[in-house]
């Protein structure tokens, strides 16, 4: 890997990591999502410093090109993240429906009391 590319990846990864930490400190993101993103940012820093890791895992899996291994990992992470977000959305939708039902029941009780 070219030294300029490596330096660009290292600096970009560190900036991303610091940005995530600052957002986490301001409590603009939930702890579970922040943990996921911080682990990914830390992995980016490690991989940008030691790109041989990708070559090792690509060879271990049997993938000839390390870039294809990176794409495979990124696609897998995105699928897991999408599934997690759909799961959270479903939970919030169920909670909202229960709140609406409770509100309607309380409104009807209040209406009958008058």
Short mmCIF file of N, CA and C in Angstrom, two decimals:
data_model
loop_
_atom_site.label_atom_id
_atom_site.label_comp_id
_atom_site.label_asym_id
_atom_site.label_seq_id
_atom_site.Cartn_x
_atom_site.Cartn_y
_atom_site.Cartn_z
N UNK A 1 0.85 -1.18 0.00
CA UNK A 1 0.00 0.00 0.00
C UNK A 1 0.90 1.24 0.00
N UNK A 2 0.54 2.20 -0.78
CA UNK A 2 1.28 3.45 -0.89
C UNK A 2 1.25 4.19 0.45
N UNK A 3 2.36 4.85 0.80
CA UNK A 3 2.46 5.54 2.08
C UNK A 3 1.47 6.70 2.20
N UNK A 4 1.19 7.39 1.09
CA UNK A 4 0.21 8.49 1.13
C UNK A 4 -1.19 7.95 1.41
N UNK A 5 -1.52 6.85 0.77
CA UNK A 5 -2.83 6.23 1.01
C UNK A 5 -2.94 5.77 2.45
N UNK A 6 -1.88 5.18 2.95
CA UNK A 6 -1.88 4.69 4.33
C UNK A 6 -2.03 5.85 5.31
N UNK A 7 -1.29 6.94 5.10
CA UNK A 7 -1.41 8.11 5.97
C UNK A 7 -2.80 8.72 5.90
N UNK A 8 -3.37 8.79 4.70
CA UNK A 8 -4.73 9.31 4.54
C UNK A 8 -5.72 8.45 5.32
N UNK A 9 -5.59 7.14 5.24
CA UNK A 9 -6.49 6.24 5.98
C UNK A 9 -6.31 6.38 7.49
N UNK A 10 -5.06 6.49 7.93
CA UNK A 10 -4.81 6.63 9.36
C UNK A 10 -5.41 7.92 9.89
N UNK A 11 -5.12 9.04 9.23
CA UNK A 11 -5.65 10.34 9.67
C UNK A 11 -7.17 10.36 9.60
N UNK A 12 -7.75 9.86 8.51
CA UNK A 12 -9.21 9.83 8.38
C UNK A 12 -9.86 8.97 9.44
N UNK A 13 -9.27 7.82 9.74
CA UNK A 13 -9.82 6.92 10.77
C UNK A 13 -9.75 7.55 12.14
N UNK A 14 -8.63 8.20 12.44
CA UNK A 14 -8.49 8.84 13.75
C UNK A 14 -9.47 10.00 13.90
N UNK A 15 -9.64 10.79 12.85
CA UNK A 15 -10.61 11.90 12.88
C UNK A 15 -12.01 11.35 13.09
N UNK A 16 -12.37 10.29 12.39
CA UNK A 16 -13.68 9.67 12.55
C UNK A 16 -13.87 9.16 13.98
N UNK A 17 -12.83 8.53 14.54
CA UNK A 17 -12.89 8.01 15.90
C UNK A 17 -13.11 9.13 16.91
N UNK A 18 -12.35 10.23 16.78
CA UNK A 18 -12.49 11.38 17.68
C UNK A 18 -13.88 12.01 17.53
N UNK A 19 -14.37 12.11 16.31
CA UNK A 19 -15.71 12.65 16.05
C UNK A 19 -16.77 11.80 16.76
N UNK A 20 -16.66 10.49 16.68
CA UNK A 20 -17.63 9.62 17.35
C UNK A 20 -17.57 9.76 18.86
N UNK A 21 -16.37 9.87 19.40
CA UNK A 21 -16.24 10.04 20.85
C UNK A 21 -16.89 11.35 21.29
N UNK A 22 -16.69 12.43 20.51
CA UNK A 22 -17.30 13.71 20.88
C UNK A 22 -18.82 13.66 20.80
N UNK A 23 -19.36 12.98 19.80
CA UNK A 23 -20.82 12.83 19.71
C UNK A 23 -21.34 12.00 20.88
N UNK A 24 -20.60 10.96 21.23
CA UNK A 24 -21.02 10.12 22.36
C UNK A 24 -21.01 10.92 23.65
N UNK A 25 -20.00 11.77 23.86
CA UNK A 25 -19.93 12.58 25.07
C UNK A 25 -21.09 13.57 25.16
N UNK A 26 -21.57 14.05 24.03
CA UNK A 26 -22.68 15.00 24.01
C UNK A 26 -24.03 14.29 24.13
N UNK A 27 -24.01 12.97 24.22
CA UNK A 27 -25.22 12.15 24.35
C UNK A 27 -26.19 12.32 23.19
N UNK A 28 -25.66 12.45 21.99
CA UNK A 28 -26.51 12.59 20.82
C UNK A 28 -26.77 11.24 20.15
N UNK A 29 -26.25 10.18 20.74
CA UNK A 29 -26.42 8.85 20.16
C UNK A 29 -26.56 7.87 21.32
N UNK A 30 -27.36 6.83 21.12
CA UNK A 30 -27.58 5.87 22.19
C UNK A 30 -26.30 5.05 22.45
N UNK A 31 -26.21 4.49 23.63
CA UNK A 31 -25.00 3.78 24.04
C UNK A 31 -24.75 2.56 23.16
N UNK A 32 -25.81 1.82 22.82
CA UNK A 32 -25.60 0.62 22.01
C UNK A 32 -25.12 0.96 20.61
N UNK A 33 -25.67 2.01 20.01
CA UNK A 33 -25.22 2.42 18.67
C UNK A 33 -23.83 3.04 18.74
N UNK A 34 -23.57 3.81 19.78
CA UNK A 34 -22.25 4.41 19.94
C UNK A 34 -21.18 3.34 20.10
N UNK A 35 -21.49 2.31 20.86
CA UNK A 35 -20.54 1.22 21.04
C UNK A 35 -20.21 0.56 19.72
N UNK A 36 -21.23 0.30 18.93
CA UNK A 36 -21.01 -0.31 17.62
C UNK A 36 -20.12 0.56 16.74
N UNK A 37 -20.43 1.85 16.66
CA UNK A 37 -19.67 2.74 15.80
C UNK A 37 -18.25 2.96 16.31
N UNK A 38 -18.08 3.01 17.64
CA UNK A 38 -16.74 3.18 18.19
C UNK A 38 -15.88 1.95 17.92
N UNK A 39 -16.47 0.77 18.05
CA UNK A 39 -15.73 -0.45 17.73
C UNK A 39 -15.34 -0.47 16.26
N UNK A 40 -16.26 -0.08 15.38
CA UNK A 40 -15.94 -0.03 13.95
C UNK A 40 -14.86 1.01 13.65
N UNK A 41 -14.95 2.17 14.30
CA UNK A 41 -13.93 3.21 14.08
C UNK A 41 -12.57 2.75 14.59
N UNK A 42 -12.56 2.08 15.73
CA UNK A 42 -11.30 1.55 16.27
C UNK A 42 -10.72 0.51 15.33
N UNK A 43 -11.58 -0.35 14.79
CA UNK A 43 -11.12 -1.35 13.81
C UNK A 43 -10.55 -0.67 12.57
N UNK A 44 -11.17 0.43 12.14
CA UNK A 44 -10.64 1.17 11.00
C UNK A 44 -9.25 1.72 11.28
N UNK A 45 -9.05 2.23 12.48
CA UNK A 45 -7.73 2.76 12.85
C UNK A 45 -6.70 1.64 12.84
N UNK A 46 -7.03 0.51 13.45
CA UNK A 46 -6.10 -0.63 13.51
C UNK A 46 -5.78 -1.14 12.11
N UNK A 47 -6.80 -1.28 11.27
CA UNK A 47 -6.59 -1.80 9.92
C UNK A 47 -5.81 -0.80 9.07
N UNK A 48 -6.03 0.49 9.27
CA UNK A 48 -5.27 1.46 8.49
C UNK A 48 -3.80 1.50 8.92
N UNK A 49 -3.53 1.21 10.20
CA UNK A 49 -2.14 1.16 10.67
C UNK A 49 -1.48 -0.16 10.25
N UNK A 50 -2.23 -1.26 10.35
CA UNK A 50 -1.70 -2.58 10.00
C UNK A 50 -2.54 -3.20 8.88
N UNK A 51 -2.36 -2.79 7.63
CA UNK A 51 -3.19 -3.34 6.54
C UNK A 51 -2.92 -4.82 6.26
N UNK A 52 -1.85 -5.36 6.82
CA UNK A 52 -1.55 -6.77 6.63
C UNK A 52 -2.64 -7.66 7.21
N UNK A 53 -3.38 -7.12 8.17
CA UNK A 53 -4.49 -7.88 8.78
C UNK A 53 -5.50 -8.29 7.72
N UNK A 54 -5.81 -7.36 6.81
CA UNK A 54 -6.78 -7.65 5.74
C UNK A 54 -6.24 -8.73 4.82
N UNK A 55 -4.96 -8.65 4.48
CA UNK A 55 -4.36 -9.67 3.62
C UNK A 55 -4.41 -11.04 4.29
N UNK A 56 -4.15 -11.08 5.60
CA UNK A 56 -4.21 -12.34 6.34
C UNK A 56 -5.61 -12.94 6.33
N UNK A 57 -6.62 -12.12 6.67
CA UNK A 57 -7.99 -12.64 6.72
C UNK A 57 -8.52 -13.00 5.33
N UNK A 58 -8.11 -12.23 4.32
CA UNK A 58 -8.53 -12.56 2.95
C UNK A 58 -7.96 -13.92 2.55
N UNK A 59 -6.71 -14.16 2.88
CA UNK A 59 -6.11 -15.46 2.59
C UNK A 59 -6.73 -16.58 3.40
N UNK A 60 -7.07 -16.28 4.64
CA UNK A 60 -7.69 -17.27 5.52
C UNK A 60 -9.05 -17.71 5.00
N UNK A 61 -9.82 -16.76 4.50
CA UNK A 61 -11.16 -17.05 3.98
C UNK A 61 -11.08 -17.65 2.58
N UNK A 62 -9.99 -17.36 1.87
CA UNK A 62 -9.84 -17.86 0.51
C UNK A 62 -10.22 -16.84 -0.55
N UNK A 63 -10.20 -15.58 -0.19
CA UNK A 63 -10.52 -14.50 -1.13
C UNK A 63 -9.19 -13.96 -1.66
N UNK A 64 -9.08 -13.87 -2.97
CA UNK A 64 -7.81 -13.46 -3.58
C UNK A 64 -7.50 -11.99 -3.36
N UNK A 65 -8.49 -11.13 -3.47
CA UNK A 65 -8.26 -9.69 -3.36
C UNK A 65 -8.68 -9.18 -1.99
N UNK A 66 -7.79 -8.51 -1.29
CA UNK A 66 -8.16 -7.96 0.03
C UNK A 66 -9.30 -6.95 -0.05
N UNK A 67 -9.40 -6.23 -1.15
CA UNK A 67 -10.50 -5.27 -1.27
C UNK A 67 -11.85 -5.99 -1.31
N UNK A 68 -11.88 -7.17 -1.92
CA UNK A 68 -13.12 -7.95 -1.92
C UNK A 68 -13.47 -8.42 -0.51
N UNK A 69 -12.46 -8.74 0.28
CA UNK A 69 -12.70 -9.14 1.67
C UNK A 69 -13.28 -7.97 2.45
N UNK A 70 -12.76 -6.77 2.20
CA UNK A 70 -13.28 -5.58 2.88
C UNK A 70 -14.73 -5.35 2.49
N UNK A 71 -15.04 -5.47 1.20
CA UNK A 71 -16.42 -5.31 0.74
C UNK A 71 -17.33 -6.33 1.40
N UNK A 72 -16.87 -7.57 1.50
CA UNK A 72 -17.66 -8.62 2.12
C UNK A 72 -17.96 -8.29 3.58
N UNK A 73 -16.96 -7.84 4.31
CA UNK A 73 -17.14 -7.49 5.71
C UNK A 73 -18.07 -6.29 5.86
N UNK A 74 -17.89 -5.28 5.02
CA UNK A 74 -18.74 -4.08 5.08
C UNK A 74 -20.19 -4.43 4.77
N UNK A 75 -20.42 -5.25 3.77
CA UNK A 75 -21.79 -5.66 3.43
C UNK A 75 -22.42 -6.43 4.59
N UNK A 76 -21.65 -7.31 5.22
CA UNK A 76 -22.16 -8.07 6.36
C UNK A 76 -22.52 -7.12 7.51
N UNK A 77 -21.64 -6.17 7.81
CA UNK A 77 -21.90 -5.22 8.89
C UNK A 77 -23.15 -4.39 8.57
N UNK A 78 -23.29 -3.97 7.33
CA UNK A 78 -24.47 -3.19 6.94
C UNK A 78 -25.75 -4.01 7.09
N UNK A 79 -25.71 -5.27 6.72
CA UNK A 79 -26.90 -6.12 6.87
C UNK A 79 -27.27 -6.28 8.35
N UNK A 80 -26.28 -6.49 9.18
CA UNK A 80 -26.54 -6.62 10.62
C UNK A 80 -27.11 -5.32 11.17
N UNK A 81 -26.54 -4.20 10.76
CA UNK A 81 -27.02 -2.90 11.22
C UNK A 81 -28.45 -2.63 10.75
N UNK A 82 -28.75 -2.94 9.52
CA UNK A 82 -30.11 -2.76 8.99
C UNK A 82 -31.10 -3.63 9.76
N UNK A 83 -30.73 -4.89 10.03
CA UNK A 83 -31.60 -5.77 10.79
C UNK A 83 -31.84 -5.20 12.19
N UNK A 84 -30.78 -4.73 12.82
CA UNK A 84 -30.90 -4.16 14.16
C UNK A 84 -31.82 -2.94 14.15
N UNK A 85 -31.67 -2.07 13.16
CA UNK A 85 -32.52 -0.88 13.08
C UNK A 85 -33.98 -1.24 12.80
N UNK A 86 -34.22 -2.24 11.97
CA UNK A 86 -35.59 -2.69 11.74
C UNK A 86 -36.19 -3.26 13.02
N UNK A 87 -35.38 -3.98 13.78
CA UNK A 87 -35.85 -4.54 15.03
C UNK A 87 -36.21 -3.41 16.01
N UNK A 88 -35.35 -2.40 16.12
CA UNK A 88 -35.64 -1.26 17.00
C UNK A 88 -36.89 -0.52 16.55
N UNK A 89 -37.06 -0.34 15.24
CA UNK A 89 -38.24 0.33 14.70
C UNK A 89 -39.50 -0.44 15.04
N UNK A 90 -39.44 -1.75 14.93
CA UNK A 90 -40.60 -2.58 15.25
C UNK A 90 -40.96 -2.47 16.72
N UNK A 91 -39.96 -2.47 17.58
CA UNK A 91 -40.22 -2.33 19.02
C UNK A 91 -40.85 -0.98 19.31
N UNK A 92 -40.33 0.08 18.71
CA UNK A 92 -40.89 1.42 18.94
C UNK A 92 -42.30 1.53 18.39
N UNK A 93 -42.55 0.89 17.26
CA UNK A 93 -43.90 0.90 16.68
C UNK A 93 -44.89 0.21 17.62
N UNK A 94 -44.49 -0.91 18.20
CA UNK A 94 -45.36 -1.61 19.15
C UNK A 94 -45.63 -0.76 20.39
N UNK A 95 -44.60 -0.09 20.89
CA UNK A 95 -44.78 0.78 22.05
C UNK A 95 -45.72 1.94 21.72
N UNK A 96 -45.58 2.50 20.53
CA UNK A 96 -46.44 3.60 20.11
C UNK A 96 -47.90 3.15 20.01
N UNK A 97 -48.13 1.98 19.45
CA UNK A 97 -49.49 1.46 19.35
C UNK A 97 -50.11 1.25 20.73
N UNK A 98 -49.32 0.72 21.68
CA UNK A 98 -49.83 0.53 23.04
C UNK A 98 -50.14 1.88 23.69
N UNK A 99 -49.29 2.88 23.47
CA UNK A 99 -49.55 4.21 24.02
C UNK A 99 -50.83 4.80 23.44
N UNK A 100 -51.04 4.64 22.15
CA UNK A 100 -52.25 5.16 21.50
C UNK A 100 -53.48 4.47 22.06
N UNK A 101 -53.39 3.16 22.24
CA UNK A 101 -54.52 2.42 22.81
C UNK A 101 -54.82 2.89 24.23
N UNK A 102 -53.78 3.04 25.05
CA UNK A 102 -53.97 3.50 26.43
C UNK A 102 -54.55 4.91 26.46
N UNK A 103 -54.06 5.76 25.58
CA UNK A 103 -54.58 7.12 25.51
C UNK A 103 -56.06 7.12 25.14
N UNK A 104 -56.43 6.29 24.16
CA UNK A 104 -57.83 6.21 23.74
C UNK A 104 -58.71 5.70 24.87
N UNK A 105 -58.22 4.72 25.62
CA UNK A 105 -58.99 4.18 26.75
C UNK A 105 -59.16 5.24 27.83
N UNK A 106 -58.09 5.94 28.16
CA UNK A 106 -58.17 7.00 29.18
C UNK A 106 -59.07 8.14 28.72
N UNK A 107 -59.02 8.47 27.47
CA UNK A 107 -59.87 9.54 26.92
C UNK A 107 -61.33 9.13 27.03
N UNK A 108 -61.62 7.87 26.71
CA UNK A 108 -63.00 7.37 26.79
C UNK A 108 -63.49 7.35 28.23
N UNK A 109 -62.62 6.94 29.17
CA UNK A 109 -62.99 6.95 30.60
C UNK A 109 -63.29 8.36 31.06
N UNK A 110 -62.44 9.30 30.66
CA UNK A 110 -62.62 10.70 31.05
C UNK A 110 -63.91 11.28 30.46
N UNK A 111 -64.22 10.85 29.25
CA UNK A 111 -65.42 11.30 28.54
C UNK A 111 -66.67 10.78 29.27
N UNK A 112 -66.64 9.53 29.71
CA UNK A 112 -67.80 8.91 30.39
C UNK A 112 -68.01 9.47 31.79
N UNK A 113 -66.95 9.99 32.42
CA UNK A 113 -67.08 10.55 33.75
C UNK A 113 -67.84 11.88 33.75
N UNK A 114 -67.81 12.60 32.67
CA UNK A 114 -68.46 13.91 32.60
C UNK A 114 -69.92 13.80 32.41
#
